[in-house]
């Protein structure tokens, strides 16, 4: 099932917004001490520049009733599900308009109005969250599916096997999306996994699976659309593994300068490959340029709003936990 031109442009625009947001946050982080220590609390950022397409291609096919459990790296899934970028910037700056009033920091975003449930820096903890949400949908006979994004390193946690087992046993409407960049912090997948791919583990639990690369962006978008539709219609679990290359450092603690999209060789950048495919389909270059301008303006406006927003006070911070 091939995506329509409007769907492809939606994915493209989401990739652009995610990358521009990622770049802007990094630029501010390295140039302004307040961004490193908002309110005196040291923060780091986890860039996903170069990996926007996989999340965008899945998230842009989700509906309002679908539940999203995002990972801690990057912003594409959050934006694709409808989270306002100004709330993301505000969260990083510990501002009150952030989804957790700044308490979650740069990685723990949630927005229950849009059915976005908080990610976690405790690797593997989101598996239980996603299974619980999917079970709730089944018990209530509620519409929609649950989509969980996670990395290949998380797949080595015991909770991953538990999630596959329960999802299959209870026939849950759960889509597990593994972003496999082959690196867990500094360890390669050869050092952490007995299987060359993550998806093949799902077969032992009788969970359908597929492993796809980013070499053909249009084919990936078509398969992502099909997988989301099948989980929605069949109400059974599926594991989609995305083979990626991580271009950015592990975090801003690992470098002393921002990592920008222009640092990725064009022949290795999935977003550049996607642009070429869109042009080949007949989409005018001015249309693509317009999407880039829109993304830049949206992120600039989001940053301006977040910077002017009120920061949570010490009394408010304590009252959340102790009242």
mmCIF file of C-alpha atoms in Angstrom:
data_model
loop_
_atom_site.group_PDB
_atom_site.id
_atom_site.type_symbol
_atom_site.label_atom_id
_atom_site.label_comp_id
_atom_site.label_asym_id
_atom_site.label_seq_id
_atom_site.Cartn_x
_atom_site.Cartn_y
_atom_site.Cartn_z
ATOM 1 C CA UNK A 1 0.000 0.000 0.000
ATOM 2 C CA UNK A 2 1.867 3.032 -1.281
ATOM 3 C CA UNK A 3 1.495 6.289 0.671
ATOM 4 C CA UNK A 4 -0.140 9.212 -1.097
ATOM 5 C CA UNK A 5 1.823 12.321 -2.008
ATOM 6 C CA UNK A 6 0.230 14.199 0.894
ATOM 7 C CA UNK A 7 1.262 11.425 3.294
ATOM 8 C CA UNK A 8 4.831 11.469 2.001
ATOM 9 C CA UNK A 9 4.994 15.245 2.384
ATOM 10 C CA UNK A 10 3.656 14.913 5.921
ATOM 11 C CA UNK A 11 6.470 12.485 6.743
ATOM 12 C CA UNK A 12 9.011 14.779 5.088
ATOM 13 C CA UNK A 13 7.793 17.841 6.981
ATOM 14 C CA UNK A 14 7.945 15.942 10.264
ATOM 15 C CA UNK A 15 11.532 14.878 9.553
ATOM 16 C CA UNK A 16 12.459 18.499 8.877
ATOM 17 C CA UNK A 17 10.847 19.777 12.075
ATOM 18 C CA UNK A 18 12.503 17.069 14.132
ATOM 19 C CA UNK A 19 15.938 17.778 12.692
ATOM 20 C CA UNK A 20 15.596 21.545 13.016
ATOM 21 C CA UNK A 21 14.451 21.182 16.623
ATOM 22 C CA UNK A 22 17.345 18.836 17.354
ATOM 23 C CA UNK A 23 19.853 21.241 15.826
ATOM 24 C CA UNK A 24 18.404 24.301 17.562
ATOM 25 C CA UNK A 25 18.448 22.653 20.981
ATOM 26 C CA UNK A 26 22.067 21.619 20.494
ATOM 27 C CA UNK A 27 23.131 25.062 19.269
ATOM 28 C CA UNK A 28 21.575 26.651 22.336
ATOM 29 C CA UNK A 29 23.007 23.997 24.650
ATOM 30 C CA UNK A 30 26.589 24.640 23.575
ATOM 31 C CA UNK A 31 26.320 28.433 23.276
ATOM 32 C CA UNK A 32 24.322 29.368 26.393
ATOM 33 C CA UNK A 33 25.238 28.081 29.889
ATOM 34 C CA UNK A 34 21.608 28.443 31.000
ATOM 35 C CA UNK A 35 20.622 25.724 28.540
ATOM 36 C CA UNK A 36 23.178 23.354 30.059
ATOM 37 C CA UNK A 37 22.097 24.072 33.610
ATOM 38 C CA UNK A 38 18.483 25.309 33.570
ATOM 39 C CA UNK A 39 17.602 26.179 37.137
ATOM 40 C CA UNK A 40 21.018 24.926 38.234
ATOM 41 C CA UNK A 41 20.338 21.318 37.177
ATOM 42 C CA UNK A 42 22.808 19.837 34.694
ATOM 43 C CA UNK A 43 21.111 18.380 31.629
ATOM 44 C CA UNK A 44 22.263 16.554 28.509
ATOM 45 C CA UNK A 45 20.668 16.043 25.100
ATOM 46 C CA UNK A 46 20.413 12.853 23.047
ATOM 47 C CA UNK A 47 20.442 13.683 19.347
ATOM 48 C CA UNK A 48 18.729 11.570 16.684
ATOM 49 C CA UNK A 49 19.917 13.559 13.679
ATOM 50 C CA UNK A 50 20.027 11.190 10.726
ATOM 51 C CA UNK A 51 17.406 8.874 12.234
ATOM 52 C CA UNK A 52 14.264 10.969 11.805
ATOM 53 C CA UNK A 53 12.748 9.075 8.881
ATOM 54 C CA UNK A 54 11.998 5.790 10.626
ATOM 55 C CA UNK A 55 10.065 7.333 13.504
ATOM 56 C CA UNK A 56 8.310 9.836 11.256
ATOM 57 C CA UNK A 57 7.155 7.181 8.794
ATOM 58 C CA UNK A 58 5.484 5.241 11.594
ATOM 59 C CA UNK A 59 4.185 8.111 13.734
ATOM 60 C CA UNK A 60 2.608 9.992 10.828
ATOM 61 C CA UNK A 61 0.268 7.052 10.182
ATOM 62 C CA UNK A 62 -1.014 6.991 13.756
ATOM 63 C CA UNK A 63 -4.443 8.257 14.723
ATOM 64 C CA UNK A 64 -5.591 10.289 17.717
ATOM 65 C CA UNK A 65 -6.790 7.218 19.647
ATOM 66 C CA UNK A 66 -3.453 5.432 19.244
ATOM 67 C CA UNK A 67 -1.070 5.384 22.211
ATOM 68 C CA UNK A 68 2.603 6.276 21.761
ATOM 69 C CA UNK A 69 5.417 5.225 24.085
ATOM 70 C CA UNK A 70 8.473 7.076 22.790
ATOM 71 C CA UNK A 71 12.153 6.505 23.436
ATOM 72 C CA UNK A 72 14.495 9.015 25.030
ATOM 73 C CA UNK A 73 16.450 9.863 21.855
ATOM 74 C CA UNK A 74 15.083 12.362 19.341
ATOM 75 C CA UNK A 75 11.765 14.103 18.741
ATOM 76 C CA UNK A 76 10.305 12.727 15.484
ATOM 77 C CA UNK A 77 7.768 10.365 17.050
ATOM 78 C CA UNK A 78 6.600 13.039 19.505
ATOM 79 C CA UNK A 79 6.100 15.638 16.781
ATOM 80 C CA UNK A 80 4.490 13.106 14.470
ATOM 81 C CA UNK A 81 1.931 12.270 17.151
ATOM 82 C CA UNK A 82 1.097 15.943 17.587
ATOM 83 C CA UNK A 83 3.162 17.259 20.482
ATOM 84 C CA UNK A 84 3.724 21.011 20.218
ATOM 85 C CA UNK A 85 7.453 21.793 19.737
ATOM 86 C CA UNK A 86 7.270 24.736 22.140
ATOM 87 C CA UNK A 87 6.386 22.309 24.933
ATOM 88 C CA UNK A 88 9.441 20.219 24.092
ATOM 89 C CA UNK A 89 11.729 23.256 24.226
ATOM 90 C CA UNK A 90 10.043 24.396 27.436
ATOM 91 C CA UNK A 91 10.633 21.020 29.054
ATOM 92 C CA UNK A 92 14.351 21.203 28.289
ATOM 93 C CA UNK A 93 14.444 24.689 29.854
ATOM 94 C CA UNK A 94 12.444 23.595 32.934
ATOM 95 C CA UNK A 95 9.536 25.889 32.103
ATOM 96 C CA UNK A 96 5.989 25.481 33.421
ATOM 97 C CA UNK A 97 4.454 25.019 29.972
ATOM 98 C CA UNK A 98 6.547 21.899 29.489
ATOM 99 C CA UNK A 99 4.593 18.611 29.578
ATOM 100 C CA UNK A 100 5.960 17.820 33.050
ATOM 101 C CA UNK A 101 6.621 21.462 34.020
ATOM 102 C CA UNK A 102 10.308 20.899 33.364
ATOM 103 C CA UNK A 103 10.688 18.025 35.806
ATOM 104 C CA UNK A 104 11.269 15.432 33.107
ATOM 105 C CA UNK A 105 14.140 17.217 31.423
ATOM 106 C CA UNK A 106 15.294 16.551 27.897
ATOM 107 C CA UNK A 107 14.082 12.983 27.508
ATOM 108 C CA UNK A 108 11.004 12.233 29.608
ATOM 109 C CA UNK A 109 8.220 13.724 27.521
ATOM 110 C CA UNK A 110 4.552 12.891 27.823
ATOM 111 C CA UNK A 111 1.302 14.445 26.665
ATOM 112 C CA UNK A 112 -1.765 12.513 27.750
ATOM 113 C CA UNK A 113 -4.087 14.773 25.728
ATOM 114 C CA UNK A 114 -2.425 13.384 22.615
ATOM 115 C CA UNK A 115 -1.994 9.900 24.074
ATOM 116 C CA UNK A 116 1.773 10.253 24.367
ATOM 117 C CA UNK A 117 3.015 8.375 27.393
ATOM 118 C CA UNK A 118 6.301 9.203 29.066
ATOM 119 C CA UNK A 119 9.542 7.719 27.898
ATOM 120 C CA UNK A 120 12.190 6.654 30.376
ATOM 121 C CA UNK A 121 15.958 6.718 30.731
ATOM 122 C CA UNK A 122 15.725 3.397 32.580
ATOM 123 C CA UNK A 123 16.367 1.173 29.592
ATOM 124 C CA UNK A 124 13.758 -1.510 29.151
ATOM 125 C CA UNK A 125 11.182 -0.055 31.532
ATOM 126 C CA UNK A 126 8.950 1.074 28.672
ATOM 127 C CA UNK A 127 8.202 -2.505 27.638
ATOM 128 C CA UNK A 128 6.005 -2.998 30.686
ATOM 129 C CA UNK A 129 4.301 0.349 30.114
ATOM 130 C CA UNK A 130 3.457 -0.513 26.513
ATOM 131 C CA UNK A 131 2.144 -3.981 27.369
ATOM 132 C CA UNK A 132 -0.029 -2.505 30.116
ATOM 133 C CA UNK A 133 -1.478 0.120 27.785
ATOM 134 C CA UNK A 134 -2.193 -2.478 25.110
ATOM 135 C CA UNK A 135 -3.833 -4.775 27.649
ATOM 136 C CA UNK A 136 -6.023 -1.887 28.817
ATOM 137 C CA UNK A 137 -7.149 -1.271 25.242
ATOM 138 C CA UNK A 138 -8.050 -4.932 24.840
ATOM 139 C CA UNK A 139 -9.926 -5.185 28.146
ATOM 140 C CA UNK A 140 -11.895 -2.023 27.373
ATOM 141 C CA UNK A 141 -12.338 -2.990 23.722
ATOM 142 C CA UNK A 142 -11.028 0.493 22.942
ATOM 143 C CA UNK A 143 -10.099 1.708 19.489
ATOM 144 C CA UNK A 144 -6.513 2.280 18.494
ATOM 145 C CA UNK A 145 -3.177 0.561 18.891
ATOM 146 C CA UNK A 146 -0.099 1.029 21.062
ATOM 147 C CA UNK A 147 3.249 1.849 19.449
ATOM 148 C CA UNK A 148 6.504 1.455 21.357
ATOM 149 C CA UNK A 149 9.859 2.730 20.076
ATOM 150 C CA UNK A 150 13.045 1.295 21.559
ATOM 151 C CA UNK A 151 16.703 0.748 20.700
ATOM 152 C CA UNK A 152 18.631 -2.438 20.087
ATOM 153 C CA UNK A 153 20.377 -2.069 23.440
ATOM 154 C CA UNK A 154 17.053 -2.170 25.256
ATOM 155 C CA UNK A 155 16.238 -5.443 23.517
ATOM 156 C CA UNK A 156 18.886 -7.138 25.666
ATOM 157 C CA UNK A 157 16.895 -6.362 28.800
ATOM 158 C CA UNK A 158 14.767 -9.234 30.180
ATOM 159 C CA UNK A 159 11.603 -7.115 29.956
ATOM 160 C CA UNK A 160 11.794 -7.328 26.159
ATOM 161 C CA UNK A 161 11.230 -11.089 26.192
ATOM 162 C CA UNK A 162 8.448 -10.659 28.725
ATOM 163 C CA UNK A 163 6.757 -8.081 26.521
ATOM 164 C CA UNK A 164 6.916 -10.325 23.456
ATOM 165 C CA UNK A 165 5.547 -13.270 25.418
ATOM 166 C CA UNK A 166 2.600 -11.390 26.907
ATOM 167 C CA UNK A 167 1.814 -9.545 23.680
ATOM 168 C CA UNK A 168 1.570 -12.870 21.851
ATOM 169 C CA UNK A 169 -0.163 -14.748 24.669
ATOM 170 C CA UNK A 170 -2.834 -12.079 25.139
ATOM 171 C CA UNK A 171 -3.004 -11.078 21.451
ATOM 172 C CA UNK A 172 -2.431 -7.402 22.138
ATOM 173 C CA UNK A 173 -2.678 -4.558 19.575
ATOM 174 C CA UNK A 174 0.970 -3.649 20.119
ATOM 175 C CA UNK A 175 3.488 -2.498 17.514
ATOM 176 C CA UNK A 176 7.061 -2.750 18.763
ATOM 177 C CA UNK A 177 9.469 -0.649 16.692
ATOM 178 C CA UNK A 178 13.157 -1.345 17.246
ATOM 179 C CA UNK A 179 15.541 1.324 15.993
ATOM 180 C CA UNK A 180 18.654 -0.776 15.533
ATOM 181 C CA UNK A 181 21.714 1.380 14.946
ATOM 182 C CA UNK A 182 24.037 -1.434 16.000
ATOM 183 C CA UNK A 183 25.445 0.488 18.959
ATOM 184 C CA UNK A 184 24.465 0.361 22.629
ATOM 185 C CA UNK A 185 26.255 3.335 24.172
ATOM 186 C CA UNK A 186 29.746 2.264 23.052
ATOM 187 C CA UNK A 187 29.207 -1.489 22.610
ATOM 188 C CA UNK A 188 28.403 -2.973 19.211
ATOM 189 C CA UNK A 189 25.460 -5.303 18.749
ATOM 190 C CA UNK A 190 27.943 -8.140 18.190
ATOM 191 C CA UNK A 191 28.967 -7.748 21.821
ATOM 192 C CA UNK A 192 25.449 -7.546 23.255
ATOM 193 C CA UNK A 193 23.232 -9.764 21.098
ATOM 194 C CA UNK A 194 23.442 -13.456 20.219
ATOM 195 C CA UNK A 195 21.236 -12.809 17.181
ATOM 196 C CA UNK A 196 22.313 -10.629 14.226
ATOM 197 C CA UNK A 197 18.908 -8.925 14.207
ATOM 198 C CA UNK A 198 16.407 -8.127 16.933
ATOM 199 C CA UNK A 199 13.355 -9.118 14.914
ATOM 200 C CA UNK A 200 14.317 -12.779 14.700
ATOM 201 C CA UNK A 201 13.879 -13.089 18.457
ATOM 202 C CA UNK A 202 10.187 -12.331 18.004
ATOM 203 C CA UNK A 203 9.756 -15.526 16.003
ATOM 204 C CA UNK A 204 10.325 -17.596 19.138
ATOM 205 C CA UNK A 205 7.215 -15.991 20.611
ATOM 206 C CA UNK A 206 5.208 -16.338 17.392
ATOM 207 C CA UNK A 207 5.132 -12.581 16.902
ATOM 208 C CA UNK A 208 5.176 -11.476 13.272
ATOM 209 C CA UNK A 209 8.184 -9.357 12.399
ATOM 210 C CA UNK A 210 10.090 -7.590 9.646
ATOM 211 C CA UNK A 211 13.542 -6.038 9.331
ATOM 212 C CA UNK A 212 13.882 -3.039 7.010
ATOM 213 C CA UNK A 213 16.663 -0.633 6.107
ATOM 214 C CA UNK A 214 16.589 3.040 5.207
ATOM 215 C CA UNK A 215 18.189 2.464 1.795
ATOM 216 C CA UNK A 216 14.798 2.798 0.052
ATOM 217 C CA UNK A 217 12.787 5.485 1.886
ATOM 218 C CA UNK A 218 9.646 5.084 -0.221
ATOM 219 C CA UNK A 219 9.572 1.320 0.254
ATOM 220 C CA UNK A 220 10.048 1.794 3.977
ATOM 221 C CA UNK A 221 7.206 4.321 4.197
ATOM 222 C CA UNK A 222 4.919 1.942 2.316
ATOM 223 C CA UNK A 223 5.792 -0.956 4.619
ATOM 224 C CA UNK A 224 5.341 1.210 7.713
ATOM 225 C CA UNK A 225 1.867 2.210 6.541
ATOM 226 C CA UNK A 226 0.994 -1.434 5.915
ATOM 227 C CA UNK A 227 2.276 -2.598 9.307
ATOM 228 C CA UNK A 228 0.349 0.075 11.216
ATOM 229 C CA UNK A 229 -2.805 -0.798 9.291
ATOM 230 C CA UNK A 230 -2.394 -4.543 9.918
ATOM 231 C CA UNK A 231 -1.905 -4.149 13.671
ATOM 232 C CA UNK A 232 -4.960 -1.896 13.745
ATOM 233 C CA UNK A 233 -7.142 -4.334 11.811
ATOM 234 C CA UNK A 234 -5.873 -7.655 13.162
ATOM 235 C CA UNK A 235 -5.399 -6.503 16.781
ATOM 236 C CA UNK A 236 -2.266 -8.639 17.123
ATOM 237 C CA UNK A 237 1.360 -7.719 17.902
ATOM 238 C CA UNK A 238 4.080 -7.008 15.357
ATOM 239 C CA UNK A 239 7.784 -6.203 15.668
ATOM 240 C CA UNK A 240 9.232 -3.822 13.086
ATOM 241 C CA UNK A 241 13.010 -3.497 13.129
ATOM 242 C CA UNK A 242 14.602 -0.474 11.448
ATOM 243 C CA UNK A 243 18.263 -0.874 10.513
ATOM 244 C CA UNK A 244 19.875 2.542 10.941
ATOM 245 C CA UNK A 245 23.250 4.154 11.405
ATOM 246 C CA UNK A 246 23.718 6.400 14.409
ATOM 247 C CA UNK A 247 25.562 9.488 13.278
ATOM 248 C CA UNK A 248 25.382 11.675 16.384
ATOM 249 C CA UNK A 249 27.346 11.080 19.615
ATOM 250 C CA UNK A 250 25.701 9.237 22.493
ATOM 251 C CA UNK A 251 24.842 12.545 24.178
ATOM 252 C CA UNK A 252 26.032 16.113 24.561
ATOM 253 C CA UNK A 253 28.202 14.862 27.417
ATOM 254 C CA UNK A 254 30.214 13.018 24.737
ATOM 255 C CA UNK A 255 31.245 16.067 22.694
ATOM 256 C CA UNK A 256 31.944 19.782 22.979
ATOM 257 C CA UNK A 257 30.097 20.992 19.884
ATOM 258 C CA UNK A 258 26.704 20.472 18.248
ATOM 259 C CA UNK A 259 26.143 17.682 15.746
ATOM 260 C CA UNK A 260 24.288 19.080 12.735
ATOM 261 C CA UNK A 261 22.633 17.440 9.756
ATOM 262 C CA UNK A 262 25.211 18.906 7.380
ATOM 263 C CA UNK A 263 27.861 16.744 9.062
ATOM 264 C CA UNK A 264 26.301 13.575 7.642
ATOM 265 C CA UNK A 265 27.626 12.632 4.177
ATOM 266 C CA UNK A 266 24.777 13.277 1.757
ATOM 267 C CA UNK A 267 24.939 9.766 0.364
ATOM 268 C CA UNK A 268 24.364 8.390 3.887
ATOM 269 C CA UNK A 269 21.632 10.765 5.020
ATOM 270 C CA UNK A 270 18.177 9.110 4.790
ATOM 271 C CA UNK A 271 16.537 12.540 4.657
ATOM 272 C CA UNK A 272 18.584 13.508 1.601
ATOM 273 C CA UNK A 273 17.727 10.184 -0.042
ATOM 274 C CA UNK A 274 14.072 10.801 0.766
ATOM 275 C CA UNK A 275 14.216 14.249 -0.854
ATOM 276 C CA UNK A 276 15.649 12.755 -4.041
ATOM 277 C CA UNK A 277 12.885 10.163 -4.167
ATOM 278 C CA UNK A 278 10.220 12.835 -3.706
ATOM 279 C CA UNK A 279 11.673 14.844 -6.588
ATOM 280 C CA UNK A 280 11.746 11.689 -8.706
ATOM 281 C CA UNK A 281 8.028 11.269 -7.984
ATOM 282 C CA UNK A 282 7.433 14.670 -9.532
ATOM 283 C CA UNK A 283 7.144 16.805 -6.411
ATOM 284 C CA UNK A 284 8.374 20.293 -7.219
ATOM 285 C CA UNK A 285 11.563 21.430 -5.501
ATOM 286 C CA UNK A 286 9.823 24.655 -4.474
ATOM 287 C CA UNK A 287 7.311 22.576 -2.509
ATOM 288 C CA UNK A 288 10.143 20.888 -0.613
ATOM 289 C CA UNK A 289 11.841 24.238 -0.027
ATOM 290 C CA UNK A 290 8.584 25.576 1.379
ATOM 291 C CA UNK A 291 8.429 22.714 3.865
ATOM 292 C CA UNK A 292 11.961 23.563 5.010
ATOM 293 C CA UNK A 293 11.016 27.198 5.534
ATOM 294 C CA UNK A 294 7.913 26.170 7.466
ATOM 295 C CA UNK A 295 10.003 23.925 9.734
ATOM 296 C CA UNK A 296 12.538 26.662 10.455
ATOM 297 C CA UNK A 297 9.808 29.171 11.299
ATOM 298 C CA UNK A 298 7.912 26.713 13.493
ATOM 299 C CA UNK A 299 10.967 25.842 15.583
ATOM 300 C CA UNK A 300 12.082 29.479 15.858
ATOM 301 C CA UNK A 301 8.611 30.419 17.107
ATOM 302 C CA UNK A 302 8.585 27.503 19.546
ATOM 303 C CA UNK A 303 11.948 28.549 20.981
ATOM 304 C CA UNK A 304 10.788 32.154 21.407
ATOM 305 C CA UNK A 305 7.640 31.110 23.282
ATOM 306 C CA UNK A 306 9.502 28.673 25.525
ATOM 307 C CA UNK A 307 12.218 31.149 26.452
ATOM 308 C CA UNK A 308 9.612 33.701 27.570
ATOM 309 C CA UNK A 309 7.618 31.185 29.590
ATOM 310 C CA UNK A 310 7.688 31.114 33.377
ATOM 311 C CA UNK A 311 10.057 28.726 35.100
ATOM 312 C CA UNK A 312 8.802 26.475 37.858
ATOM 313 C CA UNK A 313 9.682 27.765 41.328
ATOM 314 C CA UNK A 314 11.346 25.768 44.090
ATOM 315 C CA UNK A 315 8.108 25.787 46.113
ATOM 316 C CA UNK A 316 6.119 24.458 43.163
ATOM 317 C CA UNK A 317 8.755 21.829 42.536
ATOM 318 C CA UNK A 318 8.533 20.547 46.096
ATOM 319 C CA UNK A 319 4.742 20.769 46.235
ATOM 320 C CA UNK A 320 4.406 18.338 43.348
ATOM 321 C CA UNK A 321 6.119 15.639 45.377
ATOM 322 C CA UNK A 322 5.142 16.422 48.951
ATOM 323 C CA UNK A 323 1.590 17.820 48.928
#
